CSV table of C-alpha atoms in Angstrom, one decimal:
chain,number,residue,atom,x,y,z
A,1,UNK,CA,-25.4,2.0,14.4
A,2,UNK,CA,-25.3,1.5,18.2
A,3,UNK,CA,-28.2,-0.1,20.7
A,4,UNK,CA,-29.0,3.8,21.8
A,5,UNK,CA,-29.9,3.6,17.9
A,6,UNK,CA,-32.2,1.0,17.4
A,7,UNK,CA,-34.6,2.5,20.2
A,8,UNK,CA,-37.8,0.9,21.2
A,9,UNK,CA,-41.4,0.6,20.0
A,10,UNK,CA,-43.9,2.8,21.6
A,11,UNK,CA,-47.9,2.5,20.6
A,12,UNK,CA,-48.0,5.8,18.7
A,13,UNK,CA,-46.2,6.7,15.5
A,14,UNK,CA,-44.0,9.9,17.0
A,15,UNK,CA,-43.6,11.7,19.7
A,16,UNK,CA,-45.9,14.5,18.5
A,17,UNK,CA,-48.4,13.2,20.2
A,18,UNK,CA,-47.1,13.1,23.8
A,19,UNK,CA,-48.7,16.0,24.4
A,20,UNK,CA,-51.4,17.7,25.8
A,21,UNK,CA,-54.8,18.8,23.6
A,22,UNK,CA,-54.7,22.3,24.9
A,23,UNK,CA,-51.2,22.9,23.4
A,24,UNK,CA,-52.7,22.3,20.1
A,25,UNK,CA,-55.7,24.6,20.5
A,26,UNK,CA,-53.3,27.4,21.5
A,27,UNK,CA,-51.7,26.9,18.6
A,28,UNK,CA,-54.6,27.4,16.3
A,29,UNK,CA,-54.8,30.5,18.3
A,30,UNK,CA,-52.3,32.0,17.8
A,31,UNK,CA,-52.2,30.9,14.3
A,32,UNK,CA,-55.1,33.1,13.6
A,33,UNK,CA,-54.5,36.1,15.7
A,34,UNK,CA,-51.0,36.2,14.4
A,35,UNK,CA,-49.2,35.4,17.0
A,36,UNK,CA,-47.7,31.9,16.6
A,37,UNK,CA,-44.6,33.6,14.9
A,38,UNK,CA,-43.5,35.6,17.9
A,39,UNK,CA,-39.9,35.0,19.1
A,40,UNK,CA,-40.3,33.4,22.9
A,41,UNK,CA,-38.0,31.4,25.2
A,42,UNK,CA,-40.1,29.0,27.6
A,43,UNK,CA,-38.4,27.8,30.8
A,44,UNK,CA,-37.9,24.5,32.9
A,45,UNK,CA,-37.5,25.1,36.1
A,46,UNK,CA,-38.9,23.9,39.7
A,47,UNK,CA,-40.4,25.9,42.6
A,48,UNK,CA,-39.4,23.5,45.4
A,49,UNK,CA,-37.7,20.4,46.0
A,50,UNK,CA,-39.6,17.7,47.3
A,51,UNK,CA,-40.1,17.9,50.9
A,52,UNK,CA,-36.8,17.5,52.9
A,53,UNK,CA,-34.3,16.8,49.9
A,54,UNK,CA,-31.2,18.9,49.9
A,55,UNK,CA,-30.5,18.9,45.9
A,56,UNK,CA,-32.0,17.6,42.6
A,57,UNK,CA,-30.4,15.7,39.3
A,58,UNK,CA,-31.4,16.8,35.6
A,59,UNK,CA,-32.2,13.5,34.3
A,60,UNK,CA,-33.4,12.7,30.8
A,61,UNK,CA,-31.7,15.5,28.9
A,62,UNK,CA,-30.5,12.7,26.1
A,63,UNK,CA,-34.4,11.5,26.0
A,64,UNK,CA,-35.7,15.2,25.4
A,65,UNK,CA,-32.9,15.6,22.3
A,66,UNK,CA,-34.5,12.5,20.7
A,67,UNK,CA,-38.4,13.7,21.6
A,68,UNK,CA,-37.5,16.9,20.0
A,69,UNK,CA,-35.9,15.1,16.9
A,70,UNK,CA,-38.4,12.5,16.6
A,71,UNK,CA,-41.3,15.0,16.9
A,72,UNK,CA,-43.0,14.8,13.7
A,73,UNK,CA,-47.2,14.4,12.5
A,74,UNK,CA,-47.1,12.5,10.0
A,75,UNK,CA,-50.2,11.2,7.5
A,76,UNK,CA,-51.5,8.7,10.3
A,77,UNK,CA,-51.4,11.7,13.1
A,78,UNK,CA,-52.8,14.4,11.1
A,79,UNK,CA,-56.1,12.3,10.3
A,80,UNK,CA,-56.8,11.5,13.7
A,81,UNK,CA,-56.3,14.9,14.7
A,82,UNK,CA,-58.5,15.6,11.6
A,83,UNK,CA,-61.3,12.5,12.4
A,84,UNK,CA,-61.1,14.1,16.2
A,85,UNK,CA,-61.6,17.4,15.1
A,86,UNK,CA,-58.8,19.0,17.4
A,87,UNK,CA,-58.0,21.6,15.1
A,88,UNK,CA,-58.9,23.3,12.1
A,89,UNK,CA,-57.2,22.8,8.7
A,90,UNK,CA,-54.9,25.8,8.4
A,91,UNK,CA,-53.2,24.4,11.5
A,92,UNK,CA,-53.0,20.9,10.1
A,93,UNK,CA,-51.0,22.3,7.0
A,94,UNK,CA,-49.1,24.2,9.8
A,95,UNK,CA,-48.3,20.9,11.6
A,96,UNK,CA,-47.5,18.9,8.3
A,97,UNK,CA,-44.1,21.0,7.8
A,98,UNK,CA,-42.9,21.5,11.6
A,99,UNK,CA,-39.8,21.0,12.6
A,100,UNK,CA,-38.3,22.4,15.6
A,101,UNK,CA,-36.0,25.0,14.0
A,102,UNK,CA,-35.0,27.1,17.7
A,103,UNK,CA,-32.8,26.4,20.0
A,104,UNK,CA,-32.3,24.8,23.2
A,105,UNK,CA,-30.3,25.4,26.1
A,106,UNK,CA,-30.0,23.3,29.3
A,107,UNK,CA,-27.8,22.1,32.4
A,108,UNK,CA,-26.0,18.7,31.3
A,109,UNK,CA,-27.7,15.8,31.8
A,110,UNK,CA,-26.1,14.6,35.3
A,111,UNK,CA,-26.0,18.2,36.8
A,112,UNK,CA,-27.1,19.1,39.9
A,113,UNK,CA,-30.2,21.8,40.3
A,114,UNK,CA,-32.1,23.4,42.7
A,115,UNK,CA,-35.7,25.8,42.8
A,116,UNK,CA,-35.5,28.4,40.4
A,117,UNK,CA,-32.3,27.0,38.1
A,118,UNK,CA,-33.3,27.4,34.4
A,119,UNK,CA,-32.9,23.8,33.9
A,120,UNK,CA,-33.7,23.9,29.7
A,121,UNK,CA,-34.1,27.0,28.1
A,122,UNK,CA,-36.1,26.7,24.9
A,123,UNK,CA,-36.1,29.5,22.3
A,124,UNK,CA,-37.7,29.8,18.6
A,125,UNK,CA,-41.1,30.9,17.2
A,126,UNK,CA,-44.6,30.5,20.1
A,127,UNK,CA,-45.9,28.2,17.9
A,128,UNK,CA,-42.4,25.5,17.4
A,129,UNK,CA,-42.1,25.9,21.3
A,130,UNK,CA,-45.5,25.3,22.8
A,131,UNK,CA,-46.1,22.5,21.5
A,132,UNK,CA,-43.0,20.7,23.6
A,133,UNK,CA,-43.9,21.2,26.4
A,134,UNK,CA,-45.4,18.1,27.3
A,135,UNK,CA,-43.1,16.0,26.5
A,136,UNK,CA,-40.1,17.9,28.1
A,137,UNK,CA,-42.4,18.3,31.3
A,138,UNK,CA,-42.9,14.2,30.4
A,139,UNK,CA,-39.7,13.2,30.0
A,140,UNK,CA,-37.5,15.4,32.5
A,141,UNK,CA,-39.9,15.1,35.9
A,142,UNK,CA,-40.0,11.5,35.4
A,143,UNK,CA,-36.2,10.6,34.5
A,144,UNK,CA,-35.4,13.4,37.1
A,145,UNK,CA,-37.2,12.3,39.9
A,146,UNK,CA,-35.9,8.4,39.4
A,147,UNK,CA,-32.1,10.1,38.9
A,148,UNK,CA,-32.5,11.8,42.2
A,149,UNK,CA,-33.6,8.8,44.1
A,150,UNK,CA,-31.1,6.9,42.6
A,151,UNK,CA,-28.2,9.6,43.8
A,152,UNK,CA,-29.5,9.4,47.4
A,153,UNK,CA,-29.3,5.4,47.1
A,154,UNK,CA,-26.1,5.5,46.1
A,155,UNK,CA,-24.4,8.1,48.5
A,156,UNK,CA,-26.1,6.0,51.2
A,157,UNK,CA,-24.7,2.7,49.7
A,158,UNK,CA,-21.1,4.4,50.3
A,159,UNK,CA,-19.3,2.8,47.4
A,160,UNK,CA,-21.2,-0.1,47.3
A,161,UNK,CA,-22.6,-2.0,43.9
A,162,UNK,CA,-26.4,-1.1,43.4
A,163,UNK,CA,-28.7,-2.8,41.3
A,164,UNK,CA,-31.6,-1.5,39.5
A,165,UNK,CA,-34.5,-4.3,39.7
A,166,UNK,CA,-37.9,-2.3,39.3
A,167,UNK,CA,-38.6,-3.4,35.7
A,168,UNK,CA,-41.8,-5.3,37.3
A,169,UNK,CA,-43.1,-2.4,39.5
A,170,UNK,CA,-43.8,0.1,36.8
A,171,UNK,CA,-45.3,0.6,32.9
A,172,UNK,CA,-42.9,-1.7,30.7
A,173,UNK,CA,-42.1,1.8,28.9
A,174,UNK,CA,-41.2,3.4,31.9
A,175,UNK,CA,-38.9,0.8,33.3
A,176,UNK,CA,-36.2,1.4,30.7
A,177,UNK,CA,-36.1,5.6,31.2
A,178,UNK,CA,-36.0,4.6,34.7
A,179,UNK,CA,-33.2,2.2,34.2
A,180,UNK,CA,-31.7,4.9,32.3
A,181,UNK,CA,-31.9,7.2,35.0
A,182,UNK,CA,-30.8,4.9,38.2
A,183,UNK,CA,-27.7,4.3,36.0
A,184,UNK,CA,-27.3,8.5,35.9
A,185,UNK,CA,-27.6,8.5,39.3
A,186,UNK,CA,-25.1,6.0,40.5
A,187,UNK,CA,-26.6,2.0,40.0
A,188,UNK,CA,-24.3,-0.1,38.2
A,189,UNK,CA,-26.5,-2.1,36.4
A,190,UNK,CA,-30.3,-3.3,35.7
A,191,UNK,CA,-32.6,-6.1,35.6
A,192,UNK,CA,-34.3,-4.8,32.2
A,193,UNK,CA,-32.9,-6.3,29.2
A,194,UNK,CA,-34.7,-4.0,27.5
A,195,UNK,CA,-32.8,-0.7,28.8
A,196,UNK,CA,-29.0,-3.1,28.4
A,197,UNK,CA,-30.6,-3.3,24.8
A,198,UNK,CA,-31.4,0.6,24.2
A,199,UNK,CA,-28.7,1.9,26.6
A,200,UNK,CA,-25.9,-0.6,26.5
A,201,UNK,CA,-26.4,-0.6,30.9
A,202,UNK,CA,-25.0,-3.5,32.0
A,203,UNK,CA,-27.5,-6.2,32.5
A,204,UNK,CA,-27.4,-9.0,35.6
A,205,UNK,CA,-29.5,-12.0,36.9
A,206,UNK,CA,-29.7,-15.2,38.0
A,207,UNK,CA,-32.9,-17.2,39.6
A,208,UNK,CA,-36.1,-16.4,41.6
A,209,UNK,CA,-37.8,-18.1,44.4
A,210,UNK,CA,-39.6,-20.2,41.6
A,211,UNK,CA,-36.7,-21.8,40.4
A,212,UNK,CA,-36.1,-23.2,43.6
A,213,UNK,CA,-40.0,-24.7,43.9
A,214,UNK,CA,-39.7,-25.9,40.7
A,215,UNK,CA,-37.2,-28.8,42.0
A,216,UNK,CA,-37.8,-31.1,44.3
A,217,UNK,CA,-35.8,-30.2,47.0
A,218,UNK,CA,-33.2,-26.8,47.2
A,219,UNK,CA,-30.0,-29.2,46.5
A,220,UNK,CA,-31.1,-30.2,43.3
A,221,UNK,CA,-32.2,-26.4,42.3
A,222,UNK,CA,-28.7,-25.2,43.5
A,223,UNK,CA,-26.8,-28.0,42.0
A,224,UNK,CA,-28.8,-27.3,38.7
A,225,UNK,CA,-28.0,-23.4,38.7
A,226,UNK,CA,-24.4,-24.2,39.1
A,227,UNK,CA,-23.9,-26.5,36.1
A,228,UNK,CA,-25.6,-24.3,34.1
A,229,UNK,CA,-24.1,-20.9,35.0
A,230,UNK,CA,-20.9,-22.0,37.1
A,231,UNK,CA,-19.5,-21.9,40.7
A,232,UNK,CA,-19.6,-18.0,40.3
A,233,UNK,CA,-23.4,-17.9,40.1
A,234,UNK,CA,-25.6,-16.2,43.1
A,235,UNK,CA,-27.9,-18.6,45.0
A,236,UNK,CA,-30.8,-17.3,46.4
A,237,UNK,CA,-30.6,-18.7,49.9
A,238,UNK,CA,-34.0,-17.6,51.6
A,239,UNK,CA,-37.0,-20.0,50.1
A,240,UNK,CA,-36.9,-22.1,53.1
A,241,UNK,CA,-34.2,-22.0,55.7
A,242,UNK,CA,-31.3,-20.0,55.2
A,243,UNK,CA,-28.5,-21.5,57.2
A,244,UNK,CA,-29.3,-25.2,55.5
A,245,UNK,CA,-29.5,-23.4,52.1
A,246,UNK,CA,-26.0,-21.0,52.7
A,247,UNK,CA,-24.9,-24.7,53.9
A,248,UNK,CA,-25.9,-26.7,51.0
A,249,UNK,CA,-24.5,-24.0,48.5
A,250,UNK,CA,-21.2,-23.8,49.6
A,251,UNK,CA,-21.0,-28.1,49.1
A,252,UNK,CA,-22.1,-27.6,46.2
A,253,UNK,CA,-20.2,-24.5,44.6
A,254,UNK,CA,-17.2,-24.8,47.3
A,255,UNK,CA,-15.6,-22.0,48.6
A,256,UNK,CA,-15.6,-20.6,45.0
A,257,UNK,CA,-19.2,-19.6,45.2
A,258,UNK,CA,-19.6,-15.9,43.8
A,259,UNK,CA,-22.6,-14.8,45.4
A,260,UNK,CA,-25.7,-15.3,47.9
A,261,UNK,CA,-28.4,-13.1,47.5
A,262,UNK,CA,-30.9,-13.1,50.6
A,263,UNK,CA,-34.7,-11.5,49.8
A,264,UNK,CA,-36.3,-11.2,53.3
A,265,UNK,CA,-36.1,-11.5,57.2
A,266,UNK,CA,-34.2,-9.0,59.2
A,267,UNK,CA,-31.4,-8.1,56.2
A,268,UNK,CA,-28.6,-6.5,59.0
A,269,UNK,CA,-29.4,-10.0,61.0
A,270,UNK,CA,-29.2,-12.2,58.5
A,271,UNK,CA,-26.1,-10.7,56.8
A,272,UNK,CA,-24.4,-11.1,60.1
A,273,UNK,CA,-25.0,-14.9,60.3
A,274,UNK,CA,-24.9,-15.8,56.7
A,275,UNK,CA,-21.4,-13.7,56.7
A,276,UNK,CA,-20.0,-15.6,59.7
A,277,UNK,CA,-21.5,-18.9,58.3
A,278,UNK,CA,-19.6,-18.5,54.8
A,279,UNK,CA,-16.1,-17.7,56.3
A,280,UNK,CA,-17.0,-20.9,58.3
A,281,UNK,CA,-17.2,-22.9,55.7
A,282,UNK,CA,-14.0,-21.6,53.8
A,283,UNK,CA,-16.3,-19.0,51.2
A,284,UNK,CA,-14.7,-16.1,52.3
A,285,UNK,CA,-14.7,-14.3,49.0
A,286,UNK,CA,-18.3,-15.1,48.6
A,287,UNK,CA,-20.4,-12.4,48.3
A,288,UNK,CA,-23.7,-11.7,49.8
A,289,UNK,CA,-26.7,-9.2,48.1
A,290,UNK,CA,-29.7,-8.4,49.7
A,291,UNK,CA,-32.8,-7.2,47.9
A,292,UNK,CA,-36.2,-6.9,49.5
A,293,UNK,CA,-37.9,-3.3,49.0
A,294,UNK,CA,-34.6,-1.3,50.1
A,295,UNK,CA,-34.7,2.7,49.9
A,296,UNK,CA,-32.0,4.4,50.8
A,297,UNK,CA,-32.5,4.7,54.5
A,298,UNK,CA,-32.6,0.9,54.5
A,299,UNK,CA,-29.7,1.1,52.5
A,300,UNK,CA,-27.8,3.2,55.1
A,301,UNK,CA,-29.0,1.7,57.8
A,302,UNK,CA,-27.0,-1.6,56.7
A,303,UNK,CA,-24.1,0.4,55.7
A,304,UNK,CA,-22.1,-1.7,59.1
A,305,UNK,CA,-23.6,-4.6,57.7
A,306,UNK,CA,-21.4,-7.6,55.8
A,307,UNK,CA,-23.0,-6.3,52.7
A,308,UNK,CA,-21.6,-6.5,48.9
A,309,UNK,CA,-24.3,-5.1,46.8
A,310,UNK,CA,-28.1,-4.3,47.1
A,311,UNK,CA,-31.0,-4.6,44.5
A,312,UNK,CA,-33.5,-1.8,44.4
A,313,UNK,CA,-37.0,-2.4,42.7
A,314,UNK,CA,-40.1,-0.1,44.1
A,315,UNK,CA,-39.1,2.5,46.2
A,316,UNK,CA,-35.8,3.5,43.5
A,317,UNK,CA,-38.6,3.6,40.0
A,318,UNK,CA,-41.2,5.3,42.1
A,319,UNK,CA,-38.8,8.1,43.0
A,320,UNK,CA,-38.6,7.3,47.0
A,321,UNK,CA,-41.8,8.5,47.5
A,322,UNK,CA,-41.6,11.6,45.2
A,323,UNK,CA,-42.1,10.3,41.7
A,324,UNK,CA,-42.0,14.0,39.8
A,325,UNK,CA,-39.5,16.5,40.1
A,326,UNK,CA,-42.8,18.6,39.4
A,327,UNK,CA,-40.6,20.9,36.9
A,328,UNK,CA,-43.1,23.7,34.6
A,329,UNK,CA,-42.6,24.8,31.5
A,330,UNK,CA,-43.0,28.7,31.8
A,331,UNK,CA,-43.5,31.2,28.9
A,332,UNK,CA,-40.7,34.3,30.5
A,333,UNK,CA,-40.2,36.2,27.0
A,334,UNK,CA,-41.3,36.4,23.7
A,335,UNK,CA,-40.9,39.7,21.6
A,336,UNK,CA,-43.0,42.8,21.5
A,337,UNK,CA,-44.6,41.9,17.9
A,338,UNK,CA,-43.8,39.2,14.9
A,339,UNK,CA,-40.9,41.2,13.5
A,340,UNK,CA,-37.8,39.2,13.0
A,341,UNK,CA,-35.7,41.9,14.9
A,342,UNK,CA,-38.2,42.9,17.6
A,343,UNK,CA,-36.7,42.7,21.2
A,344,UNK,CA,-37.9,40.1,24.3
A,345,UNK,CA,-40.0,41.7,26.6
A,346,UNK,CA,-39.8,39.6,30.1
A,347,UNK,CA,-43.0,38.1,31.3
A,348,UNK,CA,-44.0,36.4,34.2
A,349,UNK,CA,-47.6,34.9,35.9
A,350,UNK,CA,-48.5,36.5,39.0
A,351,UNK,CA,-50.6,34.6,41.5
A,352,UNK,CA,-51.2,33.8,44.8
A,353,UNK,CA,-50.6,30.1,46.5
A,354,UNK,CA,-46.9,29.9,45.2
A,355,UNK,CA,-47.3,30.2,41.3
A,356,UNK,CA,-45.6,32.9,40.7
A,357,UNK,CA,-42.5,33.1,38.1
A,358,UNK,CA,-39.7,35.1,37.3
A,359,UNK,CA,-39.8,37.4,33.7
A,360,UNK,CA,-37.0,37.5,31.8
A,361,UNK,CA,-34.1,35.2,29.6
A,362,UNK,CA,-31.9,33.6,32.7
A,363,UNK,CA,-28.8,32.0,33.1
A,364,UNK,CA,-27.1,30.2,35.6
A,365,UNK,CA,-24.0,29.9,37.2
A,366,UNK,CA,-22.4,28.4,40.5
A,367,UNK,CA,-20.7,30.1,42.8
A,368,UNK,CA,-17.9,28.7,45.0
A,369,UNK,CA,-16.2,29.2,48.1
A,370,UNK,CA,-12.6,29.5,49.3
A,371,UNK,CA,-11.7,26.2,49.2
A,372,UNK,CA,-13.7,25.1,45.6
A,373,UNK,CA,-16.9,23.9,47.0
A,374,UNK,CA,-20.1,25.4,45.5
A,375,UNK,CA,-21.9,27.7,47.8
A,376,UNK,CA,-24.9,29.6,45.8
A,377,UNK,CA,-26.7,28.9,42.4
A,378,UNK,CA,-26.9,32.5,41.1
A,379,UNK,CA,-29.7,32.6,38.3
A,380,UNK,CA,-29.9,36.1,36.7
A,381,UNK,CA,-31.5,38.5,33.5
A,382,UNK,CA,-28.9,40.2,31.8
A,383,UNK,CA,-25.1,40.5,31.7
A,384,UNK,CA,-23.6,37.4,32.9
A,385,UNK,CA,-21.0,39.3,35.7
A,386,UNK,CA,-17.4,38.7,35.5
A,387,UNK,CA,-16.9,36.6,38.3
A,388,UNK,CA,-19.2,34.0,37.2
A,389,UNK,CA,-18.7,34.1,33.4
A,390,UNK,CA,-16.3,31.0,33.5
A,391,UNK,CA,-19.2,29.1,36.0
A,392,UNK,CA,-22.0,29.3,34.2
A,393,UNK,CA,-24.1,26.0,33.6
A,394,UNK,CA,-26.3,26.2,30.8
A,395,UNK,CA,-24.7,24.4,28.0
A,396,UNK,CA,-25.9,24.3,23.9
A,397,UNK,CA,-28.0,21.5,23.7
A,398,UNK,CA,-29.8,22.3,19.8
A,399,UNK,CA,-29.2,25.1,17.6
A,400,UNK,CA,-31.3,26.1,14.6
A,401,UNK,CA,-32.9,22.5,15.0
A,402,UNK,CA,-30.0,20.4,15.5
A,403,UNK,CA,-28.4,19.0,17.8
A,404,UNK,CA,-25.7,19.6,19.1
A,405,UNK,CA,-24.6,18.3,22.5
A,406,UNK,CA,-25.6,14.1,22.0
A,407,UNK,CA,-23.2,12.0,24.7
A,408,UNK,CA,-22.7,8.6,25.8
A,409,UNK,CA,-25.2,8.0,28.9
A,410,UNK,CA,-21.8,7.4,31.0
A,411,UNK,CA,-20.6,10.8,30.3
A,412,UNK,CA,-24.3,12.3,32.2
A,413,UNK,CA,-23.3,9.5,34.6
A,414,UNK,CA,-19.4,10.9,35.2
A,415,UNK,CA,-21.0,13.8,35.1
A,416,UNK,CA,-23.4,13.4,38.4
A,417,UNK,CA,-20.4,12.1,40.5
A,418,UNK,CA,-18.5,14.9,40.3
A,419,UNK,CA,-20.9,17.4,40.7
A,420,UNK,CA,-22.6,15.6,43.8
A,421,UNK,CA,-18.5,16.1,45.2
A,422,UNK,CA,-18.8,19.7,44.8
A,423,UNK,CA,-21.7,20.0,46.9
A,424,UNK,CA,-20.8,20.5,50.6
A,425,UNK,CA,-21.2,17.9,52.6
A,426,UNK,CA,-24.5,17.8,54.1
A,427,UNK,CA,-25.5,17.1,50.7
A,428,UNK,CA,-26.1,13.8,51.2
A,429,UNK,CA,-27.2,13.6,54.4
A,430,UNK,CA,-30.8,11.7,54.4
A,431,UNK,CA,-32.1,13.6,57.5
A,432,UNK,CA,-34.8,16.4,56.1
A,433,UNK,CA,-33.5,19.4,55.2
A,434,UNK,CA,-33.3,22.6,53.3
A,435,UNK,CA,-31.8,22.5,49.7
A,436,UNK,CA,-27.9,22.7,50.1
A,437,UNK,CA,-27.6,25.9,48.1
A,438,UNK,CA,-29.5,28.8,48.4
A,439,UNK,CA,-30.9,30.6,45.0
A,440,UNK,CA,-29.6,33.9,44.5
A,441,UNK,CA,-31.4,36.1,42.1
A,442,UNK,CA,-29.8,38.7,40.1
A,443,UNK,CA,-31.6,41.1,37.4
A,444,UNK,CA,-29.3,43.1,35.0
A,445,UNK,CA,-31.2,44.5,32.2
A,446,UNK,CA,-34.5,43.0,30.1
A,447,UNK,CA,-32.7,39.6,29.7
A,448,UNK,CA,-33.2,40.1,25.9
């Protein structure tokens, strides 16, 4: 058993109840009107980017496999959905015995997306698949909106070590998906020793500014850090005066000093002089890390700067701003009656104010240009067409209830890079913009 096994402890007994109440009544529903057993495929998708970003990242893919898995009501749910009265008691001997038995098709975890892709495609009985949607909305608008930030971060940090340090800025649940996801999207490690524990992300830290009150003067915290942790510790150099403290560290570490980390003041400034000061003093190899509520357009904008690695707390968990992907979970088929053979007849809502959706069983594929870099996301009904039969994104995730496409969180990771490279490359500019590939709609058929 690995640390992805052991997992974490959460205040309810499964994930059957990360949910909404109103899946549960629909259920009952369509248990008594005889509808519940209906073949349907529900759809994850997203109308719109958030304002001025040019691509999205599927994040939490891995997450949603263990949901679905773990998705269970046991004894202890079924009497408080009993003592609340949510539902009658046919549907409670319903719920006793479910298990997801469908299937579920998605883009890899790590895979680029943009308004209208078919992110997850989930298939089975009305009844199996309503009642995920929740927790796939849950899981994949969180874990997606932190994987997305944490892209941006890194393109702007060109190369440069990033690491993730919002543990303290968000629920204690949350941190660790968002560790998760900032390591999808490009950090190299975490804070959380929680999300090392679960996700085996590599875990880093040294001292805060309290370390250094608790001493009597900085020389004695510095000298203190170093005989416990060595001369390739990081000093934080900014409780009082920086050039004393980068002063006082490098007599104390020597030139073999691994790191100063520097938390506030003007960071490009700074760097400069603390930079200058360390090659000065023979600490040339030394590296300096700057912290202090970065995004990525402060991260860019110290991209000339004498810079080694940044931390990222705030703005990387709360999504930069845009903390859902705001992905829905759309009903686009079911069949025309309960009958086991009984073809999909496309749906779709229609609406006014932008809510509209697109009937039919998609998939997905990504269309390139001349020279191998992808120019349309093509989402169709129908026959896949030749040309884009060997592109196609949507990969097996679970069949018949099991599942089949589990991976190691660097593979998402691996993943991500190389599909943020096949973008062109405005991609990753930071200036407002239109999504970087249009969506290209093509219906061929029912889609059944």
């Amino acid at each position: 058993m690995g640390v992805a096994d052991l997992g974490l402890p959460v205040d309810v007994p499964s994930t059957a109840l990360f949910t909404d109440h109103y899946e549960l009544t629909m259920l009952q529903a369509a248990l008594r009107s005889g509808t519940a057993g209906r073949r349907s495929v529900f759809e994850v998708f997203t109308r719109r980017l958030p304002d001025g970003r040019r691509y999205g990242v599927v994040g939490g893919t891995g997450r949603v496999l263990d949901a679905v898995e773990n998705f269970r009501f046991d004894a202890d749910v079924l009497r408080f959905l009993r003592e609340r009265r949510v539902v009658d008691e046919p549907t409670l001997e319903w719920l006793a015995g479910y298990r997801f038995g469908g299937d579920i098709w998605g883009y890899p975890e790590g895979e680029v997306y943009f308004p209208g892709s078919p992110i997850m495609r989930v298939e089975g009985s009305f009844g199996e698949c309503v009642l995920l949607e929740t927790v796939i909305l849950s899981i994949l608008n969180h874990d997606s909106a932190i994987a997305a930030a944490a892209s941006r971060m890194s393109s702007a940090a060109q190369g440069r070590p990033l690491i993730e340090m919002g543990a303290r800025r968000t629920h204690e649940l949350a941190a660790v998906a968002a560790s998760r996801a900032a390591y999808l999207g490009g950090f190299t490690s975490t804070s959380d020793l929680a999300a090392g524990f679960r996700y085996n992300i590599p875990t880093v830290g040294t001292s805060a500014h309290a370390f250094t009150l608790l001493h009597d003067s900085e020389r004695d915290a510095f000298q203190a850090q170093v005989d416990s942790l060595g001369r390739d510790t990081t000093l934080l150099v900014d409780t009082y005066d920086v050039a004393e403290a980068v002063r006082t560290a490098v007599e104390i570490a020597g030139p073999e000093l691994g790191s100063v980390r520097i938390d506030s003041g003007d960071l490009l400034l700074v760097a400069h002089r603390v930079r200058q000061q360390l090659d000065e003093l023979g600490a040339r190899d030394t590296r300096i890390i700057v912290t202090s509520d970065l995004d990525e357009y402060a991260i860019a904008s110290l991209a000339a700067a004498p810079v080694d690695a940044y931390g990222v707390g705030t703005q990387l968990v709360t999504g930069s701003g845009h903390p859902t992907a705001s992905m829905v979970y759309k009903l686009v088929a079911r069949a025309g009656s309960g009958d086991a053979g009984a073809p999909l007849v496309p749906v779709a809502k229609k609406s006014t104010g932008g809510k509209t959706s697109v009937g039919g069983r998609k998939w997905a594929a990504r269309r390139l240009d001349a020279y191998g870099v992808a120019e349309a996301e093509v989402v169709g009904t129908g026959p896949v067409p030749d040309a884009l039969a060997g592109r196609q994104l949507l990969v097996e995730l679970v069949k018949g209830g099991e599942v089949v496409a589990r991976e190691p969180l660097d593979a998402a990771r691996e993943r991500h890079a190389a599909a943020r490279a096949n973008l062109p490359l405005s991609a990753t500019q930071l200036s407002r913009g239109e999504p970087v590939l249009p969506t290209e709609y093509v219906h061929r058929g029912s889609g059944s």
